[in-house]
Structures are given as C-alpha cells and as structure tokens.
Coordinates of C-alpha atoms in Angstrom, one line a residue:
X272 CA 9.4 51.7 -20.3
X273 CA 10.7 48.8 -22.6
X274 CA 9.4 45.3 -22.5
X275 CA 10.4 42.5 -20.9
X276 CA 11.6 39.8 -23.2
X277 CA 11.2 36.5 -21.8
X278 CA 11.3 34.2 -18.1
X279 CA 14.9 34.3 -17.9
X280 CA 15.2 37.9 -17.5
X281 CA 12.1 38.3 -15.4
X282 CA 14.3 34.9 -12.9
X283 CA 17.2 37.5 -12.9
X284 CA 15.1 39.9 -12.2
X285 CA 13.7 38.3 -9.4
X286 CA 17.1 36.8 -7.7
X287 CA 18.2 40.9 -7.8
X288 CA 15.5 42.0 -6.1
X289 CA 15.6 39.1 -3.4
X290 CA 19.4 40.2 -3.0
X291 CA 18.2 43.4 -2.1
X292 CA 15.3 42.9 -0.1
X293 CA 17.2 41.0 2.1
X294 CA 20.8 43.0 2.1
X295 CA 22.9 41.0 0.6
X296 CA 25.8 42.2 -1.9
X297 CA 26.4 41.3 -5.3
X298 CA 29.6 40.4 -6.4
X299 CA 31.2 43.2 -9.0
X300 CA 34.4 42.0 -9.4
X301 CA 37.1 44.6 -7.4
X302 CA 34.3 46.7 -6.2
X303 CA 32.9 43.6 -4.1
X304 CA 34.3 45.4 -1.1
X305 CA 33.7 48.9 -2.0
X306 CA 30.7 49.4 0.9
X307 CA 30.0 52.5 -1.0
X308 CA 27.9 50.3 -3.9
X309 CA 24.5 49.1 -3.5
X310 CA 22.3 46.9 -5.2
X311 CA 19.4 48.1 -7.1
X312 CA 17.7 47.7 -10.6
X313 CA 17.0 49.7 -13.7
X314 CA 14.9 50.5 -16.8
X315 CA 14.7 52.9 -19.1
X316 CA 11.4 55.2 -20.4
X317 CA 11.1 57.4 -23.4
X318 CA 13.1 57.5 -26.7
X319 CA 16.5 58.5 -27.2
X320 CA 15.2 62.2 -27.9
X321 CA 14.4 62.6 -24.2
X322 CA 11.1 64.0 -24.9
X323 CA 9.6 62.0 -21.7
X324 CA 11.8 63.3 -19.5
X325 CA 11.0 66.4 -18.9
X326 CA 8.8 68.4 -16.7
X327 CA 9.3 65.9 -13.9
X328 CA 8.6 65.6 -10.5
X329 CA 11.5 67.7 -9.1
X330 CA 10.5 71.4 -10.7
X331 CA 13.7 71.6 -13.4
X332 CA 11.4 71.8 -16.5
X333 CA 13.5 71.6 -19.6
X334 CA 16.3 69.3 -18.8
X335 CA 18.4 70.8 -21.7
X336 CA 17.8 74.4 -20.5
X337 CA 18.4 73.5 -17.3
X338 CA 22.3 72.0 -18.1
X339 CA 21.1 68.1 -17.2
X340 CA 20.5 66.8 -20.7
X341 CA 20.1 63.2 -21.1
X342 CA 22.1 62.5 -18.2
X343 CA 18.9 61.9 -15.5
X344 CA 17.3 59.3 -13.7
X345 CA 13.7 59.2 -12.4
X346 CA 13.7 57.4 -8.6
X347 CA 11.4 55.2 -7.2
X348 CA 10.3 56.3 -3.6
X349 CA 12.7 54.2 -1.5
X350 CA 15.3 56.4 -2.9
X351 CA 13.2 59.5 -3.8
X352 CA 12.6 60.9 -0.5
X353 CA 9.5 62.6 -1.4
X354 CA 11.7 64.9 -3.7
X355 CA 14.2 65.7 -1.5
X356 CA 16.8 63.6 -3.3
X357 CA 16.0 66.2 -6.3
X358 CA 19.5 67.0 -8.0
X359 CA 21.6 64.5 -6.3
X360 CA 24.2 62.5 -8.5
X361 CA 25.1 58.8 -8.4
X362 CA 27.0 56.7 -10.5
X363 CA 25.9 53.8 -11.5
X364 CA 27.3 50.4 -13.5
X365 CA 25.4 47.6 -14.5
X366 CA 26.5 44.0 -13.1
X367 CA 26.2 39.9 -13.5
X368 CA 24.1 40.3 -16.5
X369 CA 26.3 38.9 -19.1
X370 CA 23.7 38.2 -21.5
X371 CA 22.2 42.1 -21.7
X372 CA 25.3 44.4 -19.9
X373 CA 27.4 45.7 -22.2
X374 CA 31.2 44.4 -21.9
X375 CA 33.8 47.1 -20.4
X376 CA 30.5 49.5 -20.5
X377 CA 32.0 51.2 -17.2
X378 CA 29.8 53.3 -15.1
X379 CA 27.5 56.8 -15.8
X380 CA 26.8 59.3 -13.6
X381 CA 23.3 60.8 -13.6
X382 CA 21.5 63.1 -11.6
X383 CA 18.0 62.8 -10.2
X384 CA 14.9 64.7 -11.6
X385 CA 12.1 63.2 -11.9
X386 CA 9.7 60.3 -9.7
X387 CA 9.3 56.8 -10.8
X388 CA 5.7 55.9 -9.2
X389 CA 4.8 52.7 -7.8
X390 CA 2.0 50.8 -9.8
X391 CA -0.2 49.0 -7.3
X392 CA -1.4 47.3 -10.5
X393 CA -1.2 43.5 -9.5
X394 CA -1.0 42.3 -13.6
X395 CA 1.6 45.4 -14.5
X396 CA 5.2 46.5 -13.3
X397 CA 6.2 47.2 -10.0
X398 CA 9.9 48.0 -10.1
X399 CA 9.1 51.1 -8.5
X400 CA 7.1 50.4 -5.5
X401 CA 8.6 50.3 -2.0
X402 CA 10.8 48.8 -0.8
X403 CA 12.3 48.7 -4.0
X404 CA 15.5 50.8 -5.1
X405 CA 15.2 51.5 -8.5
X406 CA 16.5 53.9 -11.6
X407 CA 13.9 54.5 -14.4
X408 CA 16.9 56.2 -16.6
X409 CA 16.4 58.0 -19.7
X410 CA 16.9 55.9 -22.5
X411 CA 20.3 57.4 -23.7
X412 CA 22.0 56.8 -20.6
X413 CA 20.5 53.0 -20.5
X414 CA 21.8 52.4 -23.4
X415 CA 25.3 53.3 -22.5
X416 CA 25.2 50.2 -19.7
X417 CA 23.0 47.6 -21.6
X418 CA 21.1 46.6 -25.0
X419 CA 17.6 48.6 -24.9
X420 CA 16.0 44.9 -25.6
X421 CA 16.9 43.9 -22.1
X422 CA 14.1 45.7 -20.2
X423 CA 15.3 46.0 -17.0
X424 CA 19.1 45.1 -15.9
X425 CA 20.8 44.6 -12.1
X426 CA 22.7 47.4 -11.0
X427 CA 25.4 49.0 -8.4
X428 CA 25.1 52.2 -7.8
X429 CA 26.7 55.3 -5.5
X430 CA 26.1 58.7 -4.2
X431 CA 28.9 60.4 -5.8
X432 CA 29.5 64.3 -6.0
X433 CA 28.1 66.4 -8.3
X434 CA 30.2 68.5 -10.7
X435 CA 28.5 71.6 -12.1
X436 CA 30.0 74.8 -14.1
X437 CA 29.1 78.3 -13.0
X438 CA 27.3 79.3 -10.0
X439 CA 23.8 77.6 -8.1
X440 CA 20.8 79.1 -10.6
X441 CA 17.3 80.5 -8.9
X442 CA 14.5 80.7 -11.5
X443 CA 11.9 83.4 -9.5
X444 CA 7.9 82.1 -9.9
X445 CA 5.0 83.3 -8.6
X446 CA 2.9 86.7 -8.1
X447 CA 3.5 89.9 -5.9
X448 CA 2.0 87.7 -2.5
X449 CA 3.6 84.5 -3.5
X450 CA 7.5 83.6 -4.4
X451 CA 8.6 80.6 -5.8
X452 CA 12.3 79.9 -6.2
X453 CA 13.3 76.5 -8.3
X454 CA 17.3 76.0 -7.1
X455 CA 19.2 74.3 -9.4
X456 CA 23.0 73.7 -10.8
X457 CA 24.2 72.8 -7.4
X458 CA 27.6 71.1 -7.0
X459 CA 28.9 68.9 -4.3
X460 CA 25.7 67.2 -2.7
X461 CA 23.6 68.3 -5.3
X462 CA 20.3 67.9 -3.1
X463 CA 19.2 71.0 -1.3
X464 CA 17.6 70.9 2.4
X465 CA 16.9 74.4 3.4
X466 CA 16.5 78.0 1.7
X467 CA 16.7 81.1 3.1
X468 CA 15.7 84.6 1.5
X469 CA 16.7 88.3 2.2
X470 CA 15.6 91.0 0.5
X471 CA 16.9 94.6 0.7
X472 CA 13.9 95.4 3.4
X473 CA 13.7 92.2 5.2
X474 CA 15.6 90.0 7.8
X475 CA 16.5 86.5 7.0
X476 CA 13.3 84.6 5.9
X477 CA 12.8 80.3 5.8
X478 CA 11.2 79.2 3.0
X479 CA 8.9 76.5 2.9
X480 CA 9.6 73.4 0.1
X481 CA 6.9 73.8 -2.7
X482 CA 7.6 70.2 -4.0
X483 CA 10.3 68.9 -5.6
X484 CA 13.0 71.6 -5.5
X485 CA 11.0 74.8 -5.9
X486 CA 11.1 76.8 -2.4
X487 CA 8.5 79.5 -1.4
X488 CA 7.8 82.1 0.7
X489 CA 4.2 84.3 1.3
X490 CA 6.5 87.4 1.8
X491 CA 6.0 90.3 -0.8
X492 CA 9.6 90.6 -2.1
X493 CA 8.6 92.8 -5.0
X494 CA 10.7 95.6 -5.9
X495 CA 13.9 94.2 -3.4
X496 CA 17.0 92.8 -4.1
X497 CA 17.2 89.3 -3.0
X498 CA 19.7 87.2 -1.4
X499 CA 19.7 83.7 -0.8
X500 CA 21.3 80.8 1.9
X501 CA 21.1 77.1 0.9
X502 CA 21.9 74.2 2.4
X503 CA 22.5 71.0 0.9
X504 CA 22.3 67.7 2.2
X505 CA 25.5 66.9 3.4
X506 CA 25.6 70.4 6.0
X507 CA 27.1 72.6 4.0
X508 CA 25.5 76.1 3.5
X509 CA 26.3 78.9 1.0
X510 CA 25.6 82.3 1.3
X511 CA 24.7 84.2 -2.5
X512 CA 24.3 88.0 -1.7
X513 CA 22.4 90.0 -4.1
X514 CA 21.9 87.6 -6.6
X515 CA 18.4 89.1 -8.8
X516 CA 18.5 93.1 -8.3
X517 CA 15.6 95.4 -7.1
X518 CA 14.3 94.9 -10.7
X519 CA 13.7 91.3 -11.1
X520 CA 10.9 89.5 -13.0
X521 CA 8.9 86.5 -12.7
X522 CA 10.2 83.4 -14.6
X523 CA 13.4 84.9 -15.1
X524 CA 16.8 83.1 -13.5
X525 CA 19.4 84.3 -11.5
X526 CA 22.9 83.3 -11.1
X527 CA 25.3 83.2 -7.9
X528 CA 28.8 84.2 -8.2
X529 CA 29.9 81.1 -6.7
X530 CA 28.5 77.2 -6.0
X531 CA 29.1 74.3 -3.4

C-alpha cells in the first residue's frame, strides 16, 4: 500500500472520513444530487503488474484467467459482507482532491475480489477497519483517478451493473465426497446469493457457501451431468441445464449457454 506523504493529506484524510462517519455528502459538482454516490476512500496495493492481487479472498485465483485483469478492488468489511459482495461492480471517481486527483480523470469501474483487512495496529493504517468504507484498488486502476504519490484519495462511488461476455463460468473442486463450485463471470448484479445443483440422478440440491464465492455440496456428483441455479443479489435467478457432462473433472470449468 503506498505511503502517505505528509499532514496535509493525512487532514484530508481525516475531514473524508468524518464526512462519512457521520453521513454527510460531499459535493461532486453535477453528481451532488445523484443519491446513488457515496462517500468513501481509497489506496492502492501492489505494482502495476498486479502480482498482489491475486489469489484473494473471494476464490477467483488468477485474475487474468479469470477475465477481471487489473480492473479489481479489494473491500474493507463495511462493504465486504463477509464475501458476499464477491464479484459485484461499482464505479468509482475520485473527488475535492485537487492537489492528487487527476483533472477530467472520469470514473473506473472495478469489480470486487479480494478483502482489505482491518489492522487493529494502533501505530499503522486503519483505512480498512469498520466502520470504514474503503477501496484498496490495484495499482493500475489508482492510477487512472490519482498520482500513485498521493497515498490514499477521497472518493464517490456506486453499485453499477456488471457487463460480462459469454456465459456465468463454474470451475468444479474437490474429491468424489466433496464438491466445490467457484461461480464466476456473472453479469447484472455480479454478486451471487444462492446455488443450487442437479445432477442426472438427483433432485435439486442447496449448496452451502465455502467462502468467498466457491459453493459446496457433500453430495457424490461423480459420474453425473450437472446443472446449476444461481441467484444473484438483486433476485434474479438463472437456470444453466447441463452445463459439465457425465464426464467432468476436477479443476476443470464449465460454461453456461447464457448469463444474467
């Protein structure tokens, strides 16, 4: 996580989080109004390779192979929801910052994979720990908003939908008593709730959420086709009918025909 560089950015970084913690808005020109933004703060951790941000807290593994690059966000745990939030996308812009915010930088949109912890620390950061909203981005996408020298910058940011090609992905983990499904490329909400599996000899089965977003079930689904229902967090469910055949494998992915 970069530096802080001196006591005016640490009294800015104070007068954002007071904002916050006591609900008030922050102007952002025309989007003052827009009830959709809120206020919350950001930094940045590992290079602009990526390296750091994979294998995080959500399941997805590589980032690259998984179709969400560089364009991520780890959350703290006032927006994390104990992974739940996994795979949702906001959009994000950073505000009143003149000195760090890069002029007409716009907005990015990012998608959440990985858990910024809090640091009970009393001599070290705490931009993560509750009640704290905060976005530990990957350095690329940072970058895009402010100068990498800043630290850590005040932000607006939305829930906005997520746009993803082909169909929602299932990565199948585990042994013959124990199945693991990581969910992934999911559009719309981007945040999956529920999971339900079928195979060719079963009923409808709920799976339990591992962490993150890998799902599981204790069910022996060797040798069966399987079939899938996922929810997402806004209600809607799909239904993806024979998506790995009677021959599938362990740590191989699967592909719906369609998505959210």
């Amino acid at each position: 996580m970069a530096k802080f560089q001196n006591f005016f950015i640490w009294a800015v970084f104070m007068t954002i989080l007071l904002a916050q913690t006591m609900g008030k808005k922050i102007t952002v020109g025309a989007n003052a109004a827009d009830n959709d933004w809120d206020n919350a703060h950001a930094t940045f951790y590992g290079d602009m390779g990526g390296a750091e941000t994979m294998q995080g807290a959500c399941g997805y593994g590589d980032l690259f192979q998984q179709g969400y690059g560089l364009e991520t966000t780890a959350l703290s745990t006032a927006l994390f929801n104990n992974g739940l939030t996994c795979g949702a996308c906001f959009e994000v812009m950073c505000v009143d910052d003149p000195q760090w915010c890069i002029p007409n930088s716009g907005t990015i949109k990012i998608t959440a994979t990985n858990f910024c912890p809090p640091n009970w620390d009393p001599a070290t950061y705490h931009w993560c720990n509750p009640p704290m909203k905060h976005f530990d981005l990957s350095m690329a996408m940072f970058t895009k908003l402010a100068q990498a020298k800043a630290g850590i910058i005040p932000i607006k940011y939305r829930r906005v939908p997520c746009s993803k090609k082909g169909g929602v992905k299932f990565e199948l983990k585990g042994n013959p008593f124990w199945l693991a499904v990581l969910v992934y490329n999911v559009g719309r909400a981007g945040d999956v709730t529920s999971v339900r599996i079928r195979g060719s000899k079963t009923d409808w089965l709920q799976m339990s959420r591992n962490w993150g977003q890998i799902w599981q079930t204790g069910s022996n689904m060797v040798g069966q086709s399987l079939s899938f229902q996922v929810t997402t967090s806004d209600g809607r469910t799909r239904k993806f009918d024979n998506v790995a055949p009677g021959d599938w494998q362990f740590g191989q992915t699967y592909e719906g025909k369609n998505n959210f």
